[in-house]
PDB file of C-alpha atoms in Angstrom:
ATOM      1  CA  MET A   1      37.794 130.711  70.734  1.00 46.00           C
ATOM      2  CA  ARG A   2      40.625 130.333  68.269  1.00 54.00           C
ATOM      3  CA  SER A   3      39.751 129.824  64.593  1.00 62.00           C
ATOM      4  CA  LEU A   4      39.788 126.379  63.042  1.00 62.00           C
ATOM      5  CA  ALA A   5      42.647 127.487  60.776  1.00 70.00           C
ATOM      6  CA  GLY A   6      44.647 128.653  63.810  1.00 69.00           C
ATOM      7  CA  LEU A   7      44.008 125.377  65.627  1.00 69.00           C
ATOM      8  CA  SER A   8      44.988 123.442  62.505  1.00 78.00           C
ATOM      9  CA  THR A   9      48.279 125.343  62.370  1.00 82.00           C
ATOM     10  CA  SER A  10      48.901 124.604  66.063  1.00 80.00           C
ATOM     11  CA  VAL A  11      48.286 120.878  65.582  1.00 79.00           C
ATOM     12  CA  ARG A  12      50.528 120.804  62.490  1.00 83.00           C
ATOM     13  CA  THR A  13      53.295 122.513  64.473  1.00 84.00           C
ATOM     14  CA  LEU A  14      52.789 120.029  67.298  1.00 83.00           C
ATOM     15  CA  LEU A  15      53.125 117.035  64.977  1.00 82.00           C
ATOM     16  CA  THR A  16      55.998 118.352  62.853  1.00 82.00           C
ATOM     17  CA  THR A  17      58.128 120.556  65.124  1.00 83.00           C
ATOM     18  CA  THR A  18      57.241 119.967  68.760  1.00 84.00           C
ATOM     19  CA  ALA A  19      57.030 116.154  68.579  1.00 82.00           C
ATOM     20  CA  PRO A  20      60.637 115.637  67.371  1.00 79.00           C
ATOM     21  CA  ARG A  21      61.918 118.070  70.022  1.00 82.00           C
ATOM     22  CA  LEU A  22      60.018 116.248  72.770  1.00 83.00           C
ATOM     23  CA  ALA A  23      61.226 112.901  71.415  1.00 78.00           C
ATOM     24  CA  ARG A  24      64.848 114.085  71.694  1.00 77.00           C
ATOM     25  CA  VAL A  25      64.331 115.544  75.190  1.00 80.00           C
ATOM     26  CA  HIS A  26      62.634 112.404  76.551  1.00 75.00           C
ATOM     27  CA  GLY A  27      64.876 109.908  74.761  1.00 68.00           C
ATOM     28  CA  GLY A  28      62.237 108.629  72.326  1.00 57.00           C
ATOM     29  CA  LEU A  29      64.482 109.463  69.387  1.00 59.00           C
ATOM     30  CA  LYS A  30      67.940 108.001  69.859  1.00 58.00           C
ATOM     31  CA  ARG A  31      69.241 108.024  66.312  1.00 57.00           C
ATOM     32  CA  ARG A  32      68.465 109.721  63.039  1.00 60.00           C
ATOM     33  CA  SER A  33      66.356 107.607  60.735  1.00 65.00           C
ATOM     34  CA  ARG A  34      63.577 108.076  58.219  1.00 70.00           C
ATOM     35  CA  LEU A  35      61.164 107.228  61.045  1.00 72.00           C
ATOM     36  CA  GLY A  36      62.118 110.324  63.037  1.00 71.00           C
ATOM     37  CA  GLY A  37      60.236 111.767  65.969  1.00 68.00           C
ATOM     38  CA  ASP A  38      57.702 113.623  63.839  1.00 72.00           C
ATOM     39  CA  THR A  39      56.970 110.683  61.529  1.00 82.00           C
ATOM     40  CA  LEU A  40      56.796 108.193  64.399  1.00 85.00           C
ATOM     41  CA  VAL A  41      54.392 110.391  66.380  1.00 84.00           C
ATOM     42  CA  GLN A  42      52.322 111.080  63.263  1.00 86.00           C
ATOM     43  CA  THR A  43      52.206 107.364  62.500  1.00 89.00           C
ATOM     44  CA  LEU A  44      50.991 106.487  65.984  1.00 89.00           C
ATOM     45  CA  VAL A  45      48.589 109.416  66.438  1.00 87.00           C
ATOM     46  CA  LEU A  46      47.009 109.188  62.987  1.00 88.00           C
ATOM     47  CA  GLY A  47      47.055 105.391  62.957  1.00 91.00           C
ATOM     48  CA  TRP A  48      45.334 105.073  66.308  1.00 89.00           C
ATOM     49  CA  GLN A  49      43.003 107.965  65.525  1.00 87.00           C
ATOM     50  CA  SER A  50      41.676 106.094  62.505  1.00 90.00           C
ATOM     51  CA  ASN A  51      41.593 102.768  64.388  1.00 91.00           C
ATOM     52  CA  PRO A  52      42.154 102.725  68.166  1.00 87.00           C
ATOM     53  CA  ARG A  53      42.889  98.978  67.978  1.00 87.00           C
ATOM     54  CA  ALA A  54      45.259  99.209  65.003  1.00 91.00           C
ATOM     55  CA  SER A  55      47.721  96.341  64.768  1.00 93.00           C
ATOM     56  CA  LEU A  56      51.435  96.829  64.206  1.00 94.00           C
ATOM     57  CA  ARG A  57      50.886  95.925  60.552  1.00 95.00           C
ATOM     58  CA  GLN A  58      48.209  98.628  60.225  1.00 95.00           C
ATOM     59  CA  LEU A  59      50.482 101.169  61.925  1.00 94.00           C
ATOM     60  CA  CYS A  60      53.212 100.229  59.440  1.00 94.00           C
ATOM     61  CA  GLN A  61      50.747 101.015  56.643  1.00 95.00           C
ATOM     62  CA  MET A  62      50.261 104.461  58.174  1.00 93.00           C
ATOM     63  CA  ALA A  63      54.054 104.871  58.266  1.00 93.00           C
ATOM     64  CA  ALA A  64      54.098 103.982  54.554  1.00 93.00           C
ATOM     65  CA  VAL A  65      51.555 106.743  53.912  1.00 91.00           C
ATOM     66  CA  ARG A  66      54.039 109.075  55.665  1.00 85.00           C
ATOM     67  CA  GLY A  67      56.758 107.825  53.261  1.00 89.00           C
ATOM     68  CA  VAL A  68      58.547 105.337  55.533  1.00 90.00           C
ATOM     69  CA  ALA A  69      58.735 101.585  54.970  1.00 92.00           C
ATOM     70  CA  ILE A  70      59.088  99.662  58.230  1.00 92.00           C
ATOM     71  CA  THR A  71      58.283  96.139  59.372  1.00 93.00           C
ATOM     72  CA  PRO A  72      55.985  95.408  62.312  1.00 94.00           C
ATOM     73  CA  GLN A  73      59.040  94.121  64.206  1.00 93.00           C
ATOM     74  CA  GLY A  74      60.973  97.323  63.468  1.00 90.00           C
ATOM     75  CA  LEU A  75      58.084  99.420  64.722  1.00 90.00           C
ATOM     76  CA  GLU A  76      57.657  97.259  67.816  1.00 90.00           C
ATOM     77  CA  GLN A  77      61.336  97.760  68.694  1.00 88.00           C
ATOM     78  CA  ARG A  78      60.624 101.481  69.010  1.00 86.00           C
ATOM     79  CA  PHE A  79      57.963 100.890  71.692  1.00 84.00           C
ATOM     80  CA  THR A  80      60.197 101.681  74.648  1.00 82.00           C
ATOM     81  CA  PRO A  81      59.694 103.460  77.980  1.00 81.00           C
ATOM     82  CA  SER A  82      61.386 106.540  76.493  1.00 80.00           C
ATOM     83  CA  LEU A  83      58.900 106.549  73.587  1.00 82.00           C
ATOM     84  CA  ALA A  84      56.085 106.311  76.149  1.00 81.00           C
ATOM     85  CA  ARG A  85      57.524 109.348  77.983  1.00 82.00           C
ATOM     86  CA  SER A  86      57.786 111.197  74.675  1.00 84.00           C
ATOM     87  CA  MET A  87      54.181 110.380  73.772  1.00 84.00           C
ATOM     88  CA  GLN A  88      53.038 111.516  77.225  1.00 84.00           C
ATOM     89  CA  ALA A  89      54.828 114.838  76.668  1.00 85.00           C
ATOM     90  CA  VAL A  90      53.183 115.170  73.238  1.00 85.00           C
ATOM     91  CA  LEU A  91      49.791 114.468  74.860  1.00 84.00           C
ATOM     92  CA  ALA A  92      50.407 117.179  77.461  1.00 82.00           C
ATOM     93  CA  GLU A  93      51.454 119.632  74.757  1.00 83.00           C
ATOM     94  CA  ALA A  94      48.396 118.748  72.614  1.00 82.00           C
ATOM     95  CA  THR A  95      46.087 119.181  75.588  1.00 79.00           C
ATOM     96  CA  GLN A  96      47.623 122.564  76.361  1.00 76.00           C
ATOM     97  CA  THR A  97      47.179 123.586  72.709  1.00 74.00           C
ATOM     98  CA  LEU A  98      43.493 122.668  72.778  1.00 72.00           C
ATOM     99  CA  VAL A  99      42.914 124.347  76.142  1.00 67.00           C
ATOM    100  CA  ALA A 100      44.691 127.489  74.955  1.00 62.00           C
ATOM    101  CA  ALA A 101      42.180 127.630  72.100  1.00 58.00           C
ATOM    102  CA  HIS A 102      39.476 128.639  74.587  1.00 60.00           C
ATOM    103  CA  GLU A 103      38.999 132.103  75.978  1.00 64.00           C
ATOM    104  CA  PRO A 104      39.167 132.536  79.760  1.00 63.00           C
ATOM    105  CA  VAL A 105      35.864 132.863  81.581  1.00 65.00           C
ATOM    106  CA  ALA A 106      34.837 136.485  82.086  1.00 68.00           C
ATOM    107  CA  ILE A 107      32.329 135.925  84.911  1.00 76.00           C
ATOM    108  CA  SER A 108      32.642 138.451  87.734  1.00 81.00           C
ATOM    109  CA  LEU A 109      32.147 135.760  90.388  1.00 81.00           C
ATOM    110  CA  VAL A 110      35.218 133.875  89.112  1.00 78.00           C
ATOM    111  CA  ARG A 111      37.331 137.053  89.139  1.00 78.00           C
ATOM    112  CA  ARG A 112      36.720 137.470  92.878  1.00 82.00           C
ATOM    113  CA  PHE A 113      39.001 134.505  93.597  1.00 84.00           C
ATOM    114  CA  SER A 114      42.717 134.121  93.084  1.00 83.00           C
ATOM    115  CA  GLY A 115      41.919 130.945  91.180  1.00 83.00           C
ATOM    116  CA  VAL A 116      39.047 128.591  90.434  1.00 84.00           C
ATOM    117  CA  TYR A 117      40.440 125.156  89.694  1.00 84.00           C
ATOM    118  CA  LEU A 118      38.724 122.209  88.094  1.00 84.00           C
ATOM    119  CA  VAL A 119      40.324 118.789  88.308  1.00 87.00           C
ATOM    120  CA  ASN A 120      38.814 115.812  86.558  1.00 87.00           C
ATOM    121  CA  THR A 121      39.960 112.230  86.274  1.00 89.00           C
ATOM    122  CA  THR A 122      38.835 109.512  83.949  1.00 89.00           C
ATOM    123  CA  THR A 123      39.954 105.928  83.539  1.00 89.00           C
ATOM    124  CA  ILE A 124      40.591 104.449  80.110  1.00 87.00           C
ATOM    125  CA  SER A 125      40.758 100.677  79.629  1.00 86.00           C
ATOM    126  CA  LEU A 126      43.823  99.385  77.837  1.00 83.00           C
ATOM    127  CA  PRO A 127      44.724  96.038  76.251  1.00 79.00           C
ATOM    128  CA  ALA A 128      45.594  93.390  78.871  1.00 80.00           C
ATOM    129  CA  GLU A 129      49.178  93.233  77.517  1.00 80.00           C
ATOM    130  CA  LEU A 130      49.824  96.606  79.171  1.00 81.00           C
ATOM    131  CA  ALA A 131      48.853  95.434  82.679  1.00 84.00           C
ATOM    132  CA  ARG A 132      52.491  95.293  83.793  1.00 85.00           C
ATOM    133  CA  ILE A 133      52.946  98.990  82.979  1.00 84.00           C
ATOM    134  CA  TRP A 134      49.392 100.268  83.611  1.00 85.00           C
ATOM    135  CA  PRO A 135      47.700  97.926  86.117  1.00 89.00           C
ATOM    136  CA  GLY A 136      43.923  98.244  86.101  1.00 89.00           C
ATOM    137  CA  CYS A 137      41.292  97.725  88.742  1.00 82.00           C
ATOM    138  CA  GLY A 138      40.494  94.091  88.035  1.00 70.00           C
ATOM    139  CA  GLY A 139      36.847  93.441  87.434  1.00 63.00           C
ATOM    140  CA  GLN A 140      35.632  90.430  85.503  1.00 63.00           C
ATOM    141  CA  ALA A 141      38.125  87.860  84.298  1.00 60.00           C
ATOM    142  CA  GLY A 142      39.889  89.171  81.190  1.00 59.00           C
ATOM    143  CA  GLN A 143      38.599  92.721  81.683  1.00 68.00           C
ATOM    144  CA  GLY A 144      40.035  95.700  83.500  1.00 76.00           C
ATOM    145  CA  GLU A 145      43.492  94.178  83.808  1.00 85.00           C
ATOM    146  CA  ALA A 146      45.105  97.286  82.318  1.00 87.00           C
ATOM    147  CA  ALA A 147      43.946 100.895  82.499  1.00 90.00           C
ATOM    148  CA  VAL A 148      45.334 104.405  82.629  1.00 89.00           C
ATOM    149  CA  LYS A 149      43.886 107.121  84.843  1.00 90.00           C
ATOM    150  CA  VAL A 150      44.092 110.568  83.267  1.00 89.00           C
ATOM    151  CA  ALA A 151      43.837 113.621  85.523  1.00 88.00           C
ATOM    152  CA  VAL A 152      43.508 117.096  84.041  1.00 86.00           C
ATOM    153  CA  GLY A 153      43.650 120.378  85.954  1.00 86.00           C
ATOM    154  CA  TYR A 154      42.217 123.614  84.580  1.00 83.00           C
ATOM    155  CA  GLU A 155      42.098 127.133  86.025  1.00 83.00           C
ATOM    156  CA  VAL A 156      38.802 128.675  84.951  1.00 80.00           C
ATOM    157  CA  GLY A 157      39.630 132.372  85.357  1.00 79.00           C
ATOM    158  CA  SER A 158      42.746 132.375  83.186  1.00 78.00           C
ATOM    159  CA  GLY A 159      41.717 129.510  80.919  1.00 77.00           C
ATOM    160  CA  THR A 160      44.999 127.673  81.469  1.00 78.00           C
ATOM    161  CA  LEU A 161      45.791 124.024  81.879  1.00 79.00           C
ATOM    162  CA  THR A 162      47.366 123.536  85.313  1.00 82.00           C
ATOM    163  CA  GLY A 163      48.409 119.959  84.846  1.00 82.00           C
ATOM    164  CA  LEU A 164      48.046 116.626  83.126  1.00 83.00           C
ATOM    165  CA  ASP A 165      48.864 113.441  85.000  1.00 85.00           C
ATOM    166  CA  LEU A 166      48.786 109.801  83.906  1.00 88.00           C
ATOM    167  CA  GLN A 167      48.696 107.036  86.509  1.00 89.00           C
ATOM    168  CA  ALA A 168      47.900 103.348  86.654  1.00 90.00           C
ATOM    169  CA  GLY A 169      44.167 102.731  86.514  1.00 90.00           C
ATOM    170  CA  ARG A 170      44.122 101.280  90.010  1.00 89.00           C
ATOM    171  CA  ALA A 171      45.561 104.463  91.549  1.00 88.00           C
ATOM    172  CA  HIS A 172      43.134 106.409  93.722  1.00 88.00           C
ATOM    173  CA  ASP A 173      42.188 109.891  92.488  1.00 85.00           C
ATOM    174  CA  ARG A 174      43.687 111.416  95.643  1.00 85.00           C
ATOM    175  CA  THR A 175      47.157 110.131  94.725  1.00 85.00           C
ATOM    176  CA  SER A 176      47.341 112.377  91.652  1.00 85.00           C
ATOM    177  CA  PRO A 177      49.641 115.373  92.054  1.00 82.00           C
ATOM    178  CA  LEU A 178      46.691 117.448  90.825  1.00 81.00           C
ATOM    179  CA  ALA A 179      44.438 116.385  93.712  1.00 78.00           C
ATOM    180  CA  ASP A 180      45.833 119.013  96.086  1.00 76.00           C
ATOM    181  CA  VAL A 181      45.364 122.202  94.071  1.00 61.00           C
ATOM    182  CA  THR A 182      45.766 125.445  96.006  1.00 50.00           C
TER     183      THR A 182
END
């Protein structure tokens, strides 16, 4: 397992170097501003880490901690499909960083196969306002309207992440591109 200092360096690189690059590639950063790709990602990640239900005003306070003054309306204008794609890419990169921190399994039984794959899915409830983008499974009135299904693939022998897929919560596990691992 990688040291805590090494993991800390990897996360810092992710939030300061990788995030702006991914924001440019996926269109989440269209113009240069003080709220660049790194600061925007840091604002969202750290803001929601401290409070998963943080309001726009609270996220703006986190941006202020990062040295950027922005209004809730200005921040909301940045919540676009391209920012969502950028954040998904940052999530995939962060997941890969954490998975890479673990050593591959050295069990002789696993080495007998060309690959031992684990795929797991979990569904995370989201605020109802996101139902148009991430439709959920329904359930009781006012609950389950929005959800995201996260599928993660992992190859045990090499210790590598084989995929990360986000789908609408109502999607069946078999519809994930990771469901048919060979």
